[in-house]
PDB file of C-alpha atoms in Angstrom:
ATOM      1  CA  UNK J   1     101.748  82.206  82.257  1.00  0.00           C
ATOM      2  CA  UNK J   2     100.126  79.424  84.308  1.00  0.00           C
ATOM      3  CA  UNK J   3     103.498  77.760  84.778  1.00  0.00           C
ATOM      4  CA  UNK J   4     105.040  81.054  85.892  1.00  0.00           C
ATOM      5  CA  UNK J   5     102.192  81.568  88.347  1.00  0.00           C
ATOM      6  CA  UNK J   6     102.928  78.112  89.760  1.00  0.00           C
ATOM      7  CA  UNK J   7     106.504  79.188  90.487  1.00  0.00           C
ATOM      8  CA  UNK J   8     105.348  82.093  92.664  1.00  0.00           C
ATOM      9  CA  UNK J   9     107.076  82.096  96.072  1.00  0.00           C
ATOM     10  CA  UNK J  10     105.936  84.609  98.727  1.00  0.00           C
ATOM     11  CA  UNK J  11     109.409  84.698 100.288  1.00  0.00           C
ATOM     12  CA  UNK J  12     111.035  85.417  96.933  1.00  0.00           C
ATOM     13  CA  UNK J  13     108.474  88.165  96.301  1.00  0.00           C
ATOM     14  CA  UNK J  14     109.242  89.792  99.642  1.00  0.00           C
ATOM     15  CA  UNK J  15     112.964  89.866  98.841  1.00  0.00           C
ATOM     16  CA  UNK J  16     112.417  91.102  95.285  1.00  0.00           C
ATOM     17  CA  UNK J  17     110.045  93.858  96.348  1.00  0.00           C
ATOM     18  CA  UNK J  18     112.754  95.304  98.579  1.00  0.00           C
ATOM     19  CA  UNK J  19     114.697  95.919  95.360  1.00  0.00           C
ATOM     20  CA  UNK J  20     111.729  97.358  93.462  1.00  0.00           C
ATOM     21  CA  UNK J  21     110.868  94.170  91.538  1.00  0.00           C
ATOM     22  CA  UNK J  22     107.236  93.059  91.612  1.00  0.00           C
ATOM     23  CA  UNK J  23     107.543  89.304  91.063  1.00  0.00           C
ATOM     24  CA  UNK J  24     107.943  86.240  93.244  1.00  0.00           C
ATOM     25  CA  UNK J  25     109.671  83.759  90.950  1.00  0.00           C
ATOM     26  CA  UNK J  26     112.993  82.276  92.006  1.00  0.00           C
ATOM     27  CA  UNK J  27     115.426  83.278  89.247  1.00  0.00           C
ATOM     28  CA  UNK J  28     117.130  79.869  89.191  1.00  0.00           C
ATOM     29  CA  UNK J  29     113.756  78.255  88.443  1.00  0.00           C
ATOM     30  CA  UNK J  30     113.063  80.939  85.832  1.00  0.00           C
ATOM     31  CA  UNK J  31     116.371  80.174  84.111  1.00  0.00           C
ATOM     32  CA  UNK J  32     115.602  76.448  84.188  1.00  0.00           C
ATOM     33  CA  UNK J  33     112.282  77.126  82.463  1.00  0.00           C
ATOM     34  CA  UNK J  34     114.032  79.269  79.860  1.00  0.00           C
ATOM     35  CA  UNK J  35     116.573  76.504  79.229  1.00  0.00           C
ATOM     36  CA  UNK J  36     113.743  74.067  78.551  1.00  0.00           C
ATOM     37  CA  UNK J  37     111.928  76.465  76.214  1.00  0.00           C
ATOM     38  CA  UNK J  38     115.111  77.411  74.323  1.00  0.00           C
ATOM     39  CA  UNK J  39     115.077  80.386  71.923  1.00  0.00           C
ATOM     40  CA  UNK J  40     111.571  81.338  70.776  1.00  0.00           C
ATOM     41  CA  UNK J  41     111.329  84.882  69.478  1.00  0.00           C
ATOM     42  CA  UNK J  42     107.566  84.929  68.885  1.00  0.00           C
ATOM     43  CA  UNK J  43     106.862  83.545  72.347  1.00  0.00           C
ATOM     44  CA  UNK J  44     109.277  86.094  73.808  1.00  0.00           C
ATOM     45  CA  UNK J  45     107.362  88.937  72.165  1.00  0.00           C
ATOM     46  CA  UNK J  46     104.075  87.539  73.449  1.00  0.00           C
ATOM     47  CA  UNK J  47     105.414  87.225  76.981  1.00  0.00           C
ATOM     48  CA  UNK J  48     106.700  90.809  76.857  1.00  0.00           C
ATOM     49  CA  UNK J  49     103.290  92.097  75.820  1.00  0.00           C
ATOM     50  CA  UNK J  50     101.693  90.673  78.982  1.00  0.00           C
ATOM     51  CA  UNK J  51     103.338  93.487  81.007  1.00  0.00           C
ATOM     52  CA  UNK J  52     104.009  90.902  83.744  1.00  0.00           C
ATOM     53  CA  UNK J  53     107.482  91.214  85.291  1.00  0.00           C
ATOM     54  CA  UNK J  54     108.220  87.475  85.560  1.00  0.00           C
ATOM     55  CA  UNK J  55     106.969  86.935  81.994  1.00  0.00           C
ATOM     56  CA  UNK J  56     109.157  89.754  80.733  1.00  0.00           C
ATOM     57  CA  UNK J  57     112.213  88.322  82.472  1.00  0.00           C
ATOM     58  CA  UNK J  58     111.499  84.974  80.828  1.00  0.00           C
ATOM     59  CA  UNK J  59     111.052  86.724  77.480  1.00  0.00           C
ATOM     60  CA  UNK J  60     114.499  88.275  77.779  1.00  0.00           C
ATOM     61  CA  UNK J  61     116.019  84.829  78.386  1.00  0.00           C
ATOM     62  CA  UNK J  62     114.422  83.119  75.371  1.00  0.00           C
ATOM     63  CA  UNK J  63     114.473  85.939  72.817  1.00  0.00           C
ATOM     64  CA  UNK J  64     116.886  86.414  69.917  1.00  0.00           C
ATOM     65  CA  UNK J  65     118.704  89.669  70.821  1.00  0.00           C
ATOM     66  CA  UNK J  66     119.744  90.548  67.271  1.00  0.00           C
ATOM     67  CA  UNK J  67     116.183  90.199  65.965  1.00  0.00           C
ATOM     68  CA  UNK J  68     114.843  93.390  67.567  1.00  0.00           C
ATOM     69  CA  UNK J  69     114.630  96.648  65.629  1.00  0.00           C
ATOM     70  CA  UNK J  70     115.990  99.883  67.069  1.00  0.00           C
ATOM     71  CA  UNK J  71     112.592 101.469  67.771  1.00  0.00           C
ATOM     72  CA  UNK J  72     111.307  98.241  69.284  1.00  0.00           C
ATOM     73  CA  UNK J  73     114.161  98.208  71.820  1.00  0.00           C
ATOM     74  CA  UNK J  74     113.662 101.888  72.554  1.00  0.00           C
ATOM     75  CA  UNK J  75     109.986 101.274  73.330  1.00  0.00           C
ATOM     76  CA  UNK J  76     110.803  98.215  75.437  1.00  0.00           C
ATOM     77  CA  UNK J  77     113.300 100.135  77.541  1.00  0.00           C
ATOM     78  CA  UNK J  78     110.799 102.892  78.233  1.00  0.00           C
ATOM     79  CA  UNK J  79     108.270 100.251  79.319  1.00  0.00           C
ATOM     80  CA  UNK J  80     110.798  98.413  81.538  1.00  0.00           C
ATOM     81  CA  UNK J  81     110.202 100.118  84.847  1.00  0.00           C
ATOM     82  CA  UNK J  82     111.330  97.431  87.298  1.00  0.00           C
ATOM     83  CA  UNK J  83     115.091  97.332  87.898  1.00  0.00           C
ATOM     84  CA  UNK J  84     115.600  93.646  87.030  1.00  0.00           C
ATOM     85  CA  UNK J  85     113.729  93.875  83.716  1.00  0.00           C
ATOM     86  CA  UNK J  86     115.639  97.057  82.884  1.00  0.00           C
ATOM     87  CA  UNK J  87     119.011  95.475  83.717  1.00  0.00           C
ATOM     88  CA  UNK J  88     118.371  92.227  81.855  1.00  0.00           C
ATOM     89  CA  UNK J  89     117.064  94.067  78.802  1.00  0.00           C
ATOM     90  CA  UNK J  90     120.213  96.193  78.603  1.00  0.00           C
ATOM     91  CA  UNK J  91     122.711  93.457  79.461  1.00  0.00           C
ATOM     92  CA  UNK J  92     121.205  90.384  77.805  1.00  0.00           C
ATOM     93  CA  UNK J  93     119.594  91.956  74.746  1.00  0.00           C
ATOM     94  CA  UNK J  94     120.612  95.509  73.846  1.00  0.00           C
ATOM     95  CA  UNK J  95     124.360  94.915  74.282  1.00  0.00           C
ATOM     96  CA  UNK J  96     124.125  92.086  71.723  1.00  0.00           C
ATOM     97  CA  UNK J  97     121.992  94.042  69.250  1.00  0.00           C
ATOM     98  CA  UNK J  98     123.466  95.828  66.195  1.00  0.00           C
ATOM     99  CA  UNK J  99     121.661  99.049  67.182  1.00  0.00           C
ATOM    100  CA  UNK J 100     123.384  99.232  70.585  1.00  0.00           C
ATOM    101  CA  UNK J 101     125.725 102.103  69.720  1.00  0.00           C
ATOM    102  CA  UNK J 102     122.971 104.247  68.220  1.00  0.00           C
ATOM    103  CA  UNK J 103     120.777 103.619  71.261  1.00  0.00           C
ATOM    104  CA  UNK J 104     123.678 104.412  73.593  1.00  0.00           C
ATOM    105  CA  UNK J 105     123.966 107.896  72.123  1.00  0.00           C
ATOM    106  CA  UNK J 106     120.213 108.533  72.176  1.00  0.00           C
ATOM    107  CA  UNK J 107     119.590 107.184  75.660  1.00  0.00           C
ATOM    108  CA  UNK J 108     122.559 108.916  77.286  1.00  0.00           C
ATOM    109  CA  UNK J 109     121.057 112.292  76.369  1.00  0.00           C
ATOM    110  CA  UNK J 110     117.484 111.414  77.405  1.00  0.00           C
ATOM    111  CA  UNK J 111     115.742 113.565  80.016  1.00  0.00           C
ATOM    112  CA  UNK J 112     114.352 110.464  81.752  1.00  0.00           C
ATOM    113  CA  UNK J 113     117.066 109.439  84.253  1.00  0.00           C
ATOM    114  CA  UNK J 114     116.110 105.755  84.029  1.00  0.00           C
ATOM    115  CA  UNK J 115     116.509 105.807  80.242  1.00  0.00           C
ATOM    116  CA  UNK J 116     119.742 107.792  80.602  1.00  0.00           C
ATOM    117  CA  UNK J 117     121.075 105.164  83.008  1.00  0.00           C
ATOM    118  CA  UNK J 118     120.783 102.584  80.212  1.00  0.00           C
ATOM    119  CA  UNK J 119     122.858 104.852  77.980  1.00  0.00           C
ATOM    120  CA  UNK J 120     125.519 105.069  80.676  1.00  0.00           C
ATOM    121  CA  UNK J 121     125.500 101.280  81.098  1.00  0.00           C
ATOM    122  CA  UNK J 122     126.215 100.919  77.387  1.00  0.00           C
ATOM    123  CA  UNK J 123     128.927 103.571  77.660  1.00  0.00           C
ATOM    124  CA  UNK J 124     130.567 101.614  80.476  1.00  0.00           C
ATOM    125  CA  UNK J 125     130.552  98.540  78.230  1.00  0.00           C
ATOM    126  CA  UNK J 126     132.416 100.532  75.579  1.00  0.00           C
ATOM    127  CA  UNK J 127     134.871 101.970  78.107  1.00  0.00           C
ATOM    128  CA  UNK J 128     135.812  98.415  78.984  1.00  0.00           C
ATOM    129  CA  UNK J 129     135.654  96.630  75.633  1.00  0.00           C
ATOM    130  CA  UNK J 130     135.794  99.178  72.795  1.00  0.00           C
ATOM    131  CA  UNK J 131     137.017 102.583  74.031  1.00  0.00           C
ATOM    132  CA  UNK J 132     138.240 103.746  70.621  1.00  0.00           C
ATOM    133  CA  UNK J 133     136.388 106.918  69.666  1.00  0.00           C
ATOM    134  CA  UNK J 134     135.168 107.690  73.182  1.00  0.00           C
ATOM    135  CA  UNK J 135     136.260 110.984  74.743  1.00  0.00           C
ATOM    136  CA  UNK J 136     137.048 109.718  78.233  1.00  0.00           C
ATOM    137  CA  UNK J 137     137.998 113.175  79.500  1.00  0.00           C
ATOM    138  CA  UNK J 138     134.627 114.523  78.391  1.00  0.00           C
ATOM    139  CA  UNK J 139     132.860 111.626  80.121  1.00  0.00           C
ATOM    140  CA  UNK J 140     134.732 112.446  83.322  1.00  0.00           C
ATOM    141  CA  UNK J 141     133.692 116.102  82.939  1.00  0.00           C
ATOM    142  CA  UNK J 142     130.013 115.066  82.801  1.00  0.00           C
ATOM    143  CA  UNK J 143     130.370 112.680  85.731  1.00  0.00           C
ATOM    144  CA  UNK J 144     132.146 115.316  87.789  1.00  0.00           C
ATOM    145  CA  UNK J 145     129.425 117.881  87.096  1.00  0.00           C
ATOM    146  CA  UNK J 146     126.302 115.732  87.302  1.00  0.00           C
ATOM    147  CA  UNK J 147     126.786 112.502  89.280  1.00  0.00           C
ATOM    148  CA  UNK J 148     126.509 113.961  92.785  1.00  0.00           C
ATOM    149  CA  UNK J 149     122.906 115.130  92.297  1.00  0.00           C
ATOM    150  CA  UNK J 150     121.731 112.479  89.827  1.00  0.00           C
ATOM    151  CA  UNK J 151     118.748 110.238  90.728  1.00  0.00           C
ATOM    152  CA  UNK J 152     119.727 106.875  92.205  1.00  0.00           C
ATOM    153  CA  UNK J 153     119.735 104.627  89.133  1.00  0.00           C
ATOM    154  CA  UNK J 154     121.433 107.209  86.941  1.00  0.00           C
ATOM    155  CA  UNK J 155     123.942 107.951  89.691  1.00  0.00           C
ATOM    156  CA  UNK J 156     124.735 104.255  90.043  1.00  0.00           C
ATOM    157  CA  UNK J 157     125.319 103.906  86.281  1.00  0.00           C
ATOM    158  CA  UNK J 158     127.530 106.997  86.125  1.00  0.00           C
ATOM    159  CA  UNK J 159     129.503 105.783  89.128  1.00  0.00           C
ATOM    160  CA  UNK J 160     130.096 102.433  87.413  1.00  0.00           C
ATOM    161  CA  UNK J 161     131.391 104.271  84.357  1.00  0.00           C
ATOM    162  CA  UNK J 162     133.685 106.384  86.554  1.00  0.00           C
ATOM    163  CA  UNK J 163     135.122 103.267  88.185  1.00  0.00           C
ATOM    164  CA  UNK J 164     135.535 101.487  84.843  1.00  0.00           C
ATOM    165  CA  UNK J 165     137.481 104.407  83.402  1.00  0.00           C
ATOM    166  CA  UNK J 166     139.781 104.349  86.418  1.00  0.00           C
ATOM    167  CA  UNK J 167     140.211 100.591  86.257  1.00  0.00           C
ATOM    168  CA  UNK J 168     140.870 100.212  82.533  1.00  0.00           C
ATOM    169  CA  UNK J 169     142.626 103.455  81.626  1.00  0.00           C
ATOM    170  CA  UNK J 170     145.671 104.192  83.768  1.00  0.00           C
ATOM    171  CA  UNK J 171     146.157 107.632  82.232  1.00  0.00           C
ATOM    172  CA  UNK J 172     142.786 108.703  83.687  1.00  0.00           C
ATOM    173  CA  UNK J 173     143.032 106.770  86.958  1.00  0.00           C
ATOM    174  CA  UNK J 174     144.247 109.615  89.177  1.00  0.00           C
ATOM    175  CA  UNK J 175     141.493 111.936  88.008  1.00  0.00           C
ATOM    176  CA  UNK J 176     138.822 109.236  88.352  1.00  0.00           C
ATOM    177  CA  UNK J 177     139.983 108.543  91.915  1.00  0.00           C
ATOM    178  CA  UNK J 178     139.981 112.255  92.710  1.00  0.00           C
ATOM    179  CA  UNK J 179     136.441 112.740  91.393  1.00  0.00           C
ATOM    180  CA  UNK J 180     135.246 109.827  93.501  1.00  0.00           C
ATOM    181  CA  UNK J 181     136.947 111.155  96.630  1.00  0.00           C
ATOM    182  CA  UNK J 182     135.521 114.644  96.223  1.00  0.00           C
ATOM    183  CA  UNK J 183     131.962 113.615  95.371  1.00  0.00           C
ATOM    184  CA  UNK J 184     131.797 110.823  98.014  1.00  0.00           C
ATOM    185  CA  UNK J 185     129.049 109.062  96.024  1.00  0.00           C
ATOM    186  CA  UNK J 186     128.207 105.639  97.548  1.00  0.00           C
ATOM    187  CA  UNK J 187     130.951 106.140 100.158  1.00  0.00           C
ATOM    188  CA  UNK J 188     128.797 104.594 102.887  1.00  0.00           C
ATOM    189  CA  UNK J 189     126.983 102.019 100.748  1.00  0.00           C
ATOM    190  CA  UNK J 190     126.556  98.808 102.811  1.00  0.00           C
ATOM    191  CA  UNK J 191     128.872  96.149 101.397  1.00  0.00           C
ATOM    192  CA  UNK J 192     128.832  92.478 102.392  1.00  0.00           C
ATOM    193  CA  UNK J 193     132.090  90.909 103.635  1.00  0.00           C
ATOM    194  CA  UNK J 194     134.204  89.756 100.709  1.00  0.00           C
ATOM    195  CA  UNK J 195     132.449  92.049  98.250  1.00  0.00           C
ATOM    196  CA  UNK J 196     133.984  95.120  96.626  1.00  0.00           C
ATOM    197  CA  UNK J 197     132.586  98.497  97.666  1.00  0.00           C
ATOM    198  CA  UNK J 198     130.867 100.502  94.903  1.00  0.00           C
ATOM    199  CA  UNK J 199     132.655 103.630  96.179  1.00  0.00           C
ATOM    200  CA  UNK J 200     134.732 104.388  93.076  1.00  0.00           C
ATOM    201  CA  UNK J 201     138.166 104.946  94.696  1.00  0.00           C
ATOM    202  CA  UNK J 202     137.894 101.684  96.672  1.00  0.00           C
ATOM    203  CA  UNK J 203     136.483  99.844  93.643  1.00  0.00           C
ATOM    204  CA  UNK J 204     139.277 101.045  91.351  1.00  0.00           C
ATOM    205  CA  UNK J 205     141.995 100.302  93.904  1.00  0.00           C
ATOM    206  CA  UNK J 206     140.760  96.771  94.585  1.00  0.00           C
ATOM    207  CA  UNK J 207     140.301  95.677  90.954  1.00  0.00           C
ATOM    208  CA  UNK J 208     143.644  97.147  89.883  1.00  0.00           C
ATOM    209  CA  UNK J 209     145.298  95.353  92.811  1.00  0.00           C
ATOM    210  CA  UNK J 210     143.763  92.031  91.787  1.00  0.00           C
ATOM    211  CA  UNK J 211     144.871  92.452  88.188  1.00  0.00           C
ATOM    212  CA  UNK J 212     148.408  93.318  89.203  1.00  0.00           C
ATOM    213  CA  UNK J 213     148.536  90.294  91.500  1.00  0.00           C
ATOM    214  CA  UNK J 214     147.773  87.862  88.680  1.00  0.00           C
TER     215      UNK J 214
END
């Protein structure tokens, strides 16, 4: 904790706070520290229990993802209220855990939109890598009915799923594009030059174009 405190950078904190993250540690320096510590599950659990955002990010880098029990991950997600901790927990830990599919089903139906967004992130992973058994038409039905009025983080996760369906599944591409056009979600999202817009029709079109150009 003392070493993390020594990495505090006011400029980094100012940038992070704009994105809802309450820490001031440069992530490159945090990753370097994690590389030095290597995997330490007990230390990771101790760091998580501090409730400090930088410590929790470090914990997620040095933990053993498959070592967590289902209920432990469920509790951790509900405690992970800053966006970066939430994202790293889902992407670096839960996706590699054997309970991921069970948690996907539970979280997707949760009344808390932040928890539900984690379920949608796991669904997007399946759409891309293991779509067998998923009802893609039913997912599009839910997105069509609920995405427009969903809270920001849930809306973002649903939009990503919509785009992924359109990108990876040509038989659903026209409908995915149509849903995006009609709902206009993230249509005006500011996008840096050279980056792909998160507006689903543009996102789908660009990624499909790149793949076809290979």
